Each structure stands twice: as structure tokens, then as C-alpha cells.
């Protein structure tokens, strides 16, 4: 039903006028672009966190220490920014500069950020000292997920609509979706949307207990995949109303034309065999964009490289695209799985794919999964790209899909 | 062996918080997963840690659990053959 | 644009609020106060219940009952707000990491610690595959969910939505927060609390219903301009200060209560005002309990005098304004009308 074979006329979608990113493959947009075009992965050994698991895992870690980030951001030495907030501020500032924004109270500007870790990187260090050691007490208030968002909004001068979303690994896709709906409905003129998550002992050990961490660089969609690599990152997009874009003659990088959110309602952590949630999310996104499946030129898959996700996602992709599967790849072998930030990281990569008219490779793939036989794009491929579909799925059955289209 | 089986039932009830179930409710040959006790993949991971912690048996692939956790009898026999604690 | 009606309101709180018929409010005291818990076995299967911490139980039970009252089997969306998320399991897993030095860790506490667990477990219990989102922005967590619900109904993206706010006390971080508050003389002067309040919102009108006219939030407002922002909000909805029949406020006894004082000063002295946190305790989604109290006001024919902070002259309550803020940040306005 989704696959009509006939091209539809795409909904105009919401204008994207700026982007910012920091990840294991680069500290800004250009560095990320260069790494993607040169197939340079950011996966390596854990450096900043002292963990017993260090020798058994690979991660996508950002080189900067917290102290370096504080210096770059010119924050006062005495602050209670957590790493999640620091990374978020770097990327959010780049997005604002990239879109040439001046935050002005006369324009209703929102900020919607996603995170799953929040202030955990500091909480896990000081948890047992909060009651007794006064130097650590400043991090009590920075534990909850909204704190980092508020700090970033304050630094950007946004006092209006500010909120935080957390639906595990689909969080940032949902933040982007909410922002787009607020622009479409006219509630906001512009909104900065995305997500940030830092690595933490908490998540490293958590994923370890699920036995889904690989001790090697991850191999998405490979038959012999051993699990995921965790990563840390932050990325934001600037969305603006068409009225505003026209009035200020703003350059549009790409458009967010479709979005879908569905729940797998199968299991707290595992995805269903039929990939029902993923299927429904993709179907909904195509519907909102008013596109047929055959119009998608590239899928930036969730592709975490866990046995469960990649099989379930492959099945869902086959249910949507039948025998004409578009080029697809997971970029998690570049950045690691950046949890709540992943949807935003891959939104930026989707827009870069449109700008570069290139499909970024699915690194480390060798053997196709026998059940589905899907083969991702494994080397950089130049082609005409109009529409990119990006998937993000999380614990709790949360499945979200975004579609990005050429401006 | 009977002792080990009883110990395992006790452990399973405690670790998996099976409040309404008592040792006598679990037959040695009952299926633990699926239609039997209704346990799922998360319970399997809990039991894998129990094997490591209490019996010194390390499983690296969660799929191995599928066979081992078939029933109390199968589990007890496996532990008996492989335990280092 | 479609309108937005409240079809059911259910709350688990420090009060006997979960019981079906008229409950009486009692005062609470101490450093922290737990919710009065119903028998969860009536609402949740034993196999699911065994893994659930307090917040998940409260959330699933309140959500289930809210759907029952609204006579709704499957909502078109499930929207959950939570400030601290599943802090019990978060603390449990953190303690296990510390105590076992990263060894012999088991997954249950970790997977139940993610902030979207309540929304996910509601979806799982209903096998509900629709839009599901979780908002985690401190004192605006519930309001963000409410705003999204209103947006969905207005834009015709949904007809019936389950929306709620939930927070559990936890054991350790809450004591650290209490310690910080008690260090200053003008800290939060109420017990910390917990609870879950869930509502079914619908674009379809029912007899003697409640209309959610509007909800708006701001990250920052100064004490001097709070009344201007409220005025703008009322004007936007074609109302003035004089159209408001009652104020439902989030006072918690700290220094930032001046926001409420400054606002009240712009209304007639005799306007009824009700401060709900004295009954629920303070927590990030206490404002969901505030909305529950407001809906009870509409449901009751006569409101007991001890609900009011002042001695109001007005008795007819048609339009209510809810205002909440936390530490001078995260301001929210909610407008309700009996219809």
C-alpha cells in the first residue's frame, strides 16, 4: 500500500536553516563532513572515564576534556555544567551561528533538547558525597534532565518555550518532531531542536548487563555483528517558519518533510520480530511527507549493530520497501550509538547527505544477514538525492522516523 | 541434585521477584520461559549473572542461555557439570 | 481549530485522591511524604508488576483508571511528563555499580531506569502502538505533555489522548535536595512528595465537561513582569483578569512565592485562591495534581472552606487560572473553563 510506485507531490515541510554538531568524528560541522566523506571512524578506546569495562569495549568518545570544553565556551571556572550540557552548548552555539540567528525577544523562539543521561556523568562521581561534601553539592541540582537544557537555553538567551524530551534512543528525533509541529501550527516562529548525551559509567554498565556491547568496532547489518559501541555527541538543527524565512531571505539547507512516532508495544527493551513499531513510524513519516516509498533515495538506518535491532529494522524496511530497497547505511560505526543524541546526529548527517549528494558508507560490513539478505552501501556513493529517511528506535518500544528533503 | 534444584527454585523466585510463586509451584521439568513461568529475555540475563556470581559459570553469548534455562532439571544438570564454585 | 476537553482526571497522591467518590483533604508534614498507594494488583498483571518501581506502578494504575473513567480503550497518543524519571531504579543501579565495583550487575534496574519507562509500560499494557512521548523538563515536564496534547487535538492529529505527570520520591538524591533546601531560611517550606495524575483529553465535548482553554510555558520571567505575561496570555484567549473566578497556585513557601503574591495583587482581593502543594508536597510534576484539584473544584457542587487560602466572596467557579513556577523559573499558565 505504501509502495505505489507513483511519485506523489511532497509536502513542503519545515525549513532547516542551521546546524551544529560535535561527535567522535569531529568538533564541528565541517570536521564531521570531512570524516564522513573520507570514511574516517571515531571509534576507539575509552579515555576519559575510569571503568573496569574499558578493556572490553570500544567507544565513540569526544577528545576534549570537560576543562577544555569549559575553556572553549568561556564559561566561569566555577560552574555546575555537566558534560552533557557542555557538549550540547558547543553544538547549539554552532547551530545558532550557522543559521545567522540573533535571539530577539520579539520573535517567539523555542529550544527543545533531548537527553537520556542528563547530569549522570557528575552524579555517578559524587552520588555518595552529596550529603557530606559541600564542593560536590552544586551537582545535586544538575542531575535532572531539564537542567542542561535550561543552561544551554540561558546561554543562547532563549527565555520562551524551552523543554526536554527523553524517550531513550529515539529522543532527539522526537525533539525535532515536536519542534516541526510547533512551527507548522504557528506557535513558534523558530526553534532550535536536537539532543545531547555524554558517555557515563552508568550507561556503559547498563548496556553491558544487556550483553549488547561489542569489544570491537561495531558492524551494523552484518550477519556476525556482536553488538554496539556507545558514543557521545550533541547536535542541533534550527527550524524556521516559511514566513520568517521569506521575510528575512534566509538560506534553507533542507526541509524536514515527514515525521512519524509509533510504539512497538512488544517488550521493554527488545524489538518485535516483525519490526511493527519501526514499520508504523516509517509509514507515518511517508504519509506526513506525502511521499511514496519509491521516492526515498537513502535510508540512514538506526543500525546499532545489536543482533535484535538490525534484524528487526531490516524486516521493517522490507515491509515498507518490498523488493526495491533504496541505498541504506548505518553511520553508527563512525560515531558509536550516541543514545538520546543519535536522532539529531543522524538528522545532521541526512542533511549533509543531501548537500553532498552522497551516501555515507556503512563501515565494517562483510556478510549479509541470512534472514533478510540486505546489503548496505559500504563505500561512499555519489548519486542524486532528493529525500532521506532517518530511523531512531529506543527502549520502551519508542520508534521514530524523520524524512529530510532537498530544499 | 534435589538440593541444588530446590536452591535454584529459591534463587529464581528471589532474583526475579516472583512474589506469588512458591517452590512447590515450579515442577522440575516445567518450561521456565515462554508458556511455563512466562519469563523473558531480561530474566535470562538475570540468571546469567546468577550463574557467574554463584557458580562461577560464565556465558558470553545470551543465546547459550536458551538451552540451559529450559527447565530446573536441565539447569541443575548443567551447573553440576560446569560449576567452579 | 478544535477545542480540548478533559474527560477524566485521576490522581495517586499523598491524599486519598485515588478513591472514586469525594475525598477529604488532610494536611501533610515532615521532610518527605509518600503517596497513598492503591492495591496495584487490581490494575497491573503480576508478571509486569514484579519489575516495577513506585513511579511506574503509580503511573500505570492512574493511567488505567483514567482510561476506564473516560470509557476509552485505546488512546491516540500517550504523553507522559516526569521531572526526575525513574529515580528509584536509577539509584538502585548506581548503588549496584558502586557496591559491586562494576561487577555482577543485572539489567532490570537499568532498563527500568530510563525516563520513558512509565509511558512505555502503559503502551505495553494496552498494546497501544500510537504516538508516545515523554517530557522531562523539571517543573514544566507535565505542562510540556499537556501542551503537546492540546497541539495534537487542535491540529486534528488525534481525538483522544492520555496525558499525565508522574514522579517518585526515591531514597537518596531527594535527601540531598532536602538538605540543600533546609540550609537556607527561605528554602522550600513543604514536604517533598510524589504522585501520578493522569487525564484523558479529547476534542469531543461531553455534557458538563471541562475545557482546557490554553496552556503556555516560559523558561524565565522576572517578578516584575509576571502580571504582564499573564495579561498577554489572558488577552490571547480573549479574557481579562476580571473573567477569572479562581486561582490555583503552586506556592511552596520558599522565597520565590513572591511571584504568586505579585500575581494575586492584580486580581480582586476576594478571588478564591487555592494552594495545592500543601496537600501533595513539592515535586516536579506536582502541577499535574494541581490540575486534578482544579477538575475536582468543577466536579464539586460545594467547595469546603479549608480548600481556600483566603476568604473568598465568589462561589461560582466557571473559569480557573492555574499558575506554577519553580525557583523563579519554568513558569506555566493553564486556563480551564466549566462548560
PDB file of C-alpha atoms in Angstrom, chain C residues 187-286:
ATOM      1  CA  UNK C 187      14.005  27.301  51.107  1.00  0.00           C
ATOM      2  CA  UNK C 188      11.042  25.110  50.186  1.00  0.00           C
ATOM      3  CA  UNK C 189       8.830  25.016  53.256  1.00  0.00           C
ATOM      4  CA  UNK C 190       6.759  21.928  52.430  1.00  0.00           C
ATOM      5  CA  UNK C 191       7.458  18.209  52.482  1.00  0.00           C
ATOM      6  CA  UNK C 192       8.723  16.718  49.221  1.00  0.00           C
ATOM      7  CA  UNK C 193       6.117  14.442  47.727  1.00  0.00           C
ATOM      8  CA  UNK C 194       5.339  12.034  44.929  1.00  0.00           C
ATOM      9  CA  UNK C 195       2.386  11.027  42.835  1.00  0.00           C
ATOM     10  CA  UNK C 196       0.875  10.338  39.448  1.00  0.00           C
ATOM     11  CA  UNK C 197      -2.015  12.231  37.871  1.00  0.00           C
ATOM     12  CA  UNK C 198      -3.407  11.140  34.522  1.00  0.00           C
ATOM     13  CA  UNK C 199      -6.084  12.661  32.320  1.00  0.00           C
ATOM     14  CA  UNK C 200      -7.934  11.775  29.157  1.00  0.00           C
ATOM     15  CA  UNK C 201      -8.117  14.798  26.876  1.00  0.00           C
ATOM     16  CA  UNK C 202     -10.440  14.808  23.925  1.00  0.00           C
ATOM     17  CA  UNK C 203     -11.554  17.065  21.111  1.00  0.00           C
ATOM     18  CA  UNK C 204     -15.095  15.778  21.633  1.00  0.00           C
ATOM     19  CA  UNK C 205     -17.313  17.684  24.040  1.00  0.00           C
ATOM     20  CA  UNK C 206     -19.205  15.876  26.780  1.00  0.00           C
ATOM     21  CA  UNK C 207     -22.020  17.214  28.936  1.00  0.00           C
ATOM     22  CA  UNK C 208     -20.868  19.150  31.995  1.00  0.00           C
ATOM     23  CA  UNK C 209     -17.312  18.851  30.834  1.00  0.00           C
ATOM     24  CA  UNK C 210     -14.200  20.872  31.433  1.00  0.00           C
ATOM     25  CA  UNK C 211     -12.490  22.725  28.631  1.00  0.00           C
ATOM     26  CA  UNK C 212      -8.729  23.154  28.649  1.00  0.00           C
ATOM     27  CA  UNK C 213      -8.702  26.584  27.038  1.00  0.00           C
ATOM     28  CA  UNK C 214      -4.964  27.061  26.840  1.00  0.00           C
ATOM     29  CA  UNK C 215      -1.605  26.210  28.363  1.00  0.00           C
ATOM     30  CA  UNK C 216       1.588  28.159  27.989  1.00  0.00           C
ATOM     31  CA  UNK C 217       5.061  27.982  29.487  1.00  0.00           C
ATOM     32  CA  UNK C 218       8.071  30.220  29.834  1.00  0.00           C
ATOM     33  CA  UNK C 219      11.598  29.330  30.845  1.00  0.00           C
ATOM     34  CA  UNK C 220      12.188  32.678  32.544  1.00  0.00           C
ATOM     35  CA  UNK C 221      10.032  35.630  33.648  1.00  0.00           C
ATOM     36  CA  UNK C 222      11.002  38.385  36.109  1.00  0.00           C
ATOM     37  CA  UNK C 223       8.893  39.002  39.243  1.00  0.00           C
ATOM     38  CA  UNK C 224       8.095  42.468  37.907  1.00  0.00           C
ATOM     39  CA  UNK C 225       6.708  41.264  34.591  1.00  0.00           C
ATOM     40  CA  UNK C 226       4.777  38.175  35.686  1.00  0.00           C
ATOM     41  CA  UNK C 227       1.418  40.017  35.577  1.00  0.00           C
ATOM     42  CA  UNK C 228       2.182  41.335  32.076  1.00  0.00           C
ATOM     43  CA  UNK C 229       2.841  37.830  30.825  1.00  0.00           C
ATOM     44  CA  UNK C 230      -0.392  36.627  32.420  1.00  0.00           C
ATOM     45  CA  UNK C 231      -2.250  39.547  30.882  1.00  0.00           C
ATOM     46  CA  UNK C 232      -0.865  38.693  27.433  1.00  0.00           C
ATOM     47  CA  UNK C 233      -1.896  35.081  27.975  1.00  0.00           C
ATOM     48  CA  UNK C 234      -5.436  36.086  29.024  1.00  0.00           C
ATOM     49  CA  UNK C 235      -5.743  38.570  26.140  1.00  0.00           C
ATOM     50  CA  UNK C 236      -4.684  35.894  23.714  1.00  0.00           C
ATOM     51  CA  UNK C 237      -7.678  33.918  24.930  1.00  0.00           C
ATOM     52  CA  UNK C 238      -9.935  36.986  24.864  1.00  0.00           C
ATOM     53  CA  UNK C 239     -10.166  37.149  28.647  1.00  0.00           C
ATOM     54  CA  UNK C 240      -9.247  39.724  31.275  1.00  0.00           C
ATOM     55  CA  UNK C 241      -8.263  39.500  34.948  1.00  0.00           C
ATOM     56  CA  UNK C 242     -11.927  40.049  35.861  1.00  0.00           C
ATOM     57  CA  UNK C 243     -13.051  36.952  33.964  1.00  0.00           C
ATOM     58  CA  UNK C 244     -11.094  34.655  36.260  1.00  0.00           C
ATOM     59  CA  UNK C 245     -13.152  33.097  39.069  1.00  0.00           C
ATOM     60  CA  UNK C 246     -10.357  31.368  40.930  1.00  0.00           C
ATOM     61  CA  UNK C 247      -6.594  30.905  41.098  1.00  0.00           C
ATOM     62  CA  UNK C 248      -4.944  27.546  41.614  1.00  0.00           C
ATOM     63  CA  UNK C 249      -1.369  28.186  42.678  1.00  0.00           C
ATOM     64  CA  UNK C 250       1.844  26.265  43.250  1.00  0.00           C
ATOM     65  CA  UNK C 251       3.104  28.059  46.384  1.00  0.00           C
ATOM     66  CA  UNK C 252       5.726  26.052  48.269  1.00  0.00           C
ATOM     67  CA  UNK C 253       6.756  28.531  50.938  1.00  0.00           C
ATOM     68  CA  UNK C 254      10.141  29.468  49.519  1.00  0.00           C
ATOM     69  CA  UNK C 255      11.449  32.937  48.616  1.00  0.00           C
ATOM     70  CA  UNK C 256      10.016  32.665  45.106  1.00  0.00           C
ATOM     71  CA  UNK C 257       6.433  32.735  46.401  1.00  0.00           C
ATOM     72  CA  UNK C 258       6.668  36.486  45.647  1.00  0.00           C
ATOM     73  CA  UNK C 259       5.731  35.525  42.080  1.00  0.00           C
ATOM     74  CA  UNK C 260       2.341  34.339  43.328  1.00  0.00           C
ATOM     75  CA  UNK C 261       1.961  37.401  45.580  1.00  0.00           C
ATOM     76  CA  UNK C 262       2.715  39.740  42.676  1.00  0.00           C
ATOM     77  CA  UNK C 263       0.181  37.960  40.529  1.00  0.00           C
ATOM     78  CA  UNK C 264      -2.597  37.881  43.165  1.00  0.00           C
ATOM     79  CA  UNK C 265      -2.132  41.628  43.638  1.00  0.00           C
ATOM     80  CA  UNK C 266      -3.572  42.150  40.153  1.00  0.00           C
ATOM     81  CA  UNK C 267      -6.810  40.316  40.946  1.00  0.00           C
ATOM     82  CA  UNK C 268      -9.661  41.397  43.213  1.00  0.00           C
ATOM     83  CA  UNK C 269      -8.847  40.662  46.850  1.00  0.00           C
ATOM     84  CA  UNK C 270     -11.796  38.332  47.198  1.00  0.00           C
ATOM     85  CA  UNK C 271     -10.870  35.999  44.359  1.00  0.00           C
ATOM     86  CA  UNK C 272     -10.644  32.428  45.676  1.00  0.00           C
ATOM     87  CA  UNK C 273      -7.108  31.091  45.757  1.00  0.00           C
ATOM     88  CA  UNK C 274      -6.126  27.534  46.324  1.00  0.00           C
ATOM     89  CA  UNK C 275      -2.553  26.406  47.001  1.00  0.00           C
ATOM     90  CA  UNK C 276      -2.430  22.710  46.214  1.00  0.00           C
ATOM     91  CA  UNK C 277       1.119  21.737  47.151  1.00  0.00           C
ATOM     92  CA  UNK C 278       0.201  21.825  50.868  1.00  0.00           C
ATOM     93  CA  UNK C 279      -1.667  18.572  50.124  1.00  0.00           C
ATOM     94  CA  UNK C 280       0.631  16.905  47.600  1.00  0.00           C
ATOM     95  CA  UNK C 281       4.038  18.071  48.712  1.00  0.00           C
ATOM     96  CA  UNK C 282       6.508  19.584  46.249  1.00  0.00           C
ATOM     97  CA  UNK C 283       7.797  17.629  43.259  1.00  0.00           C
ATOM     98  CA  UNK C 284       8.407  18.452  39.615  1.00  0.00           C
ATOM     99  CA  UNK C 285       5.054  17.150  38.401  1.00  0.00           C
ATOM    100  CA  UNK C 286       3.013  18.369  41.395  1.00  0.00           C
TER     101      UNK C 286
END
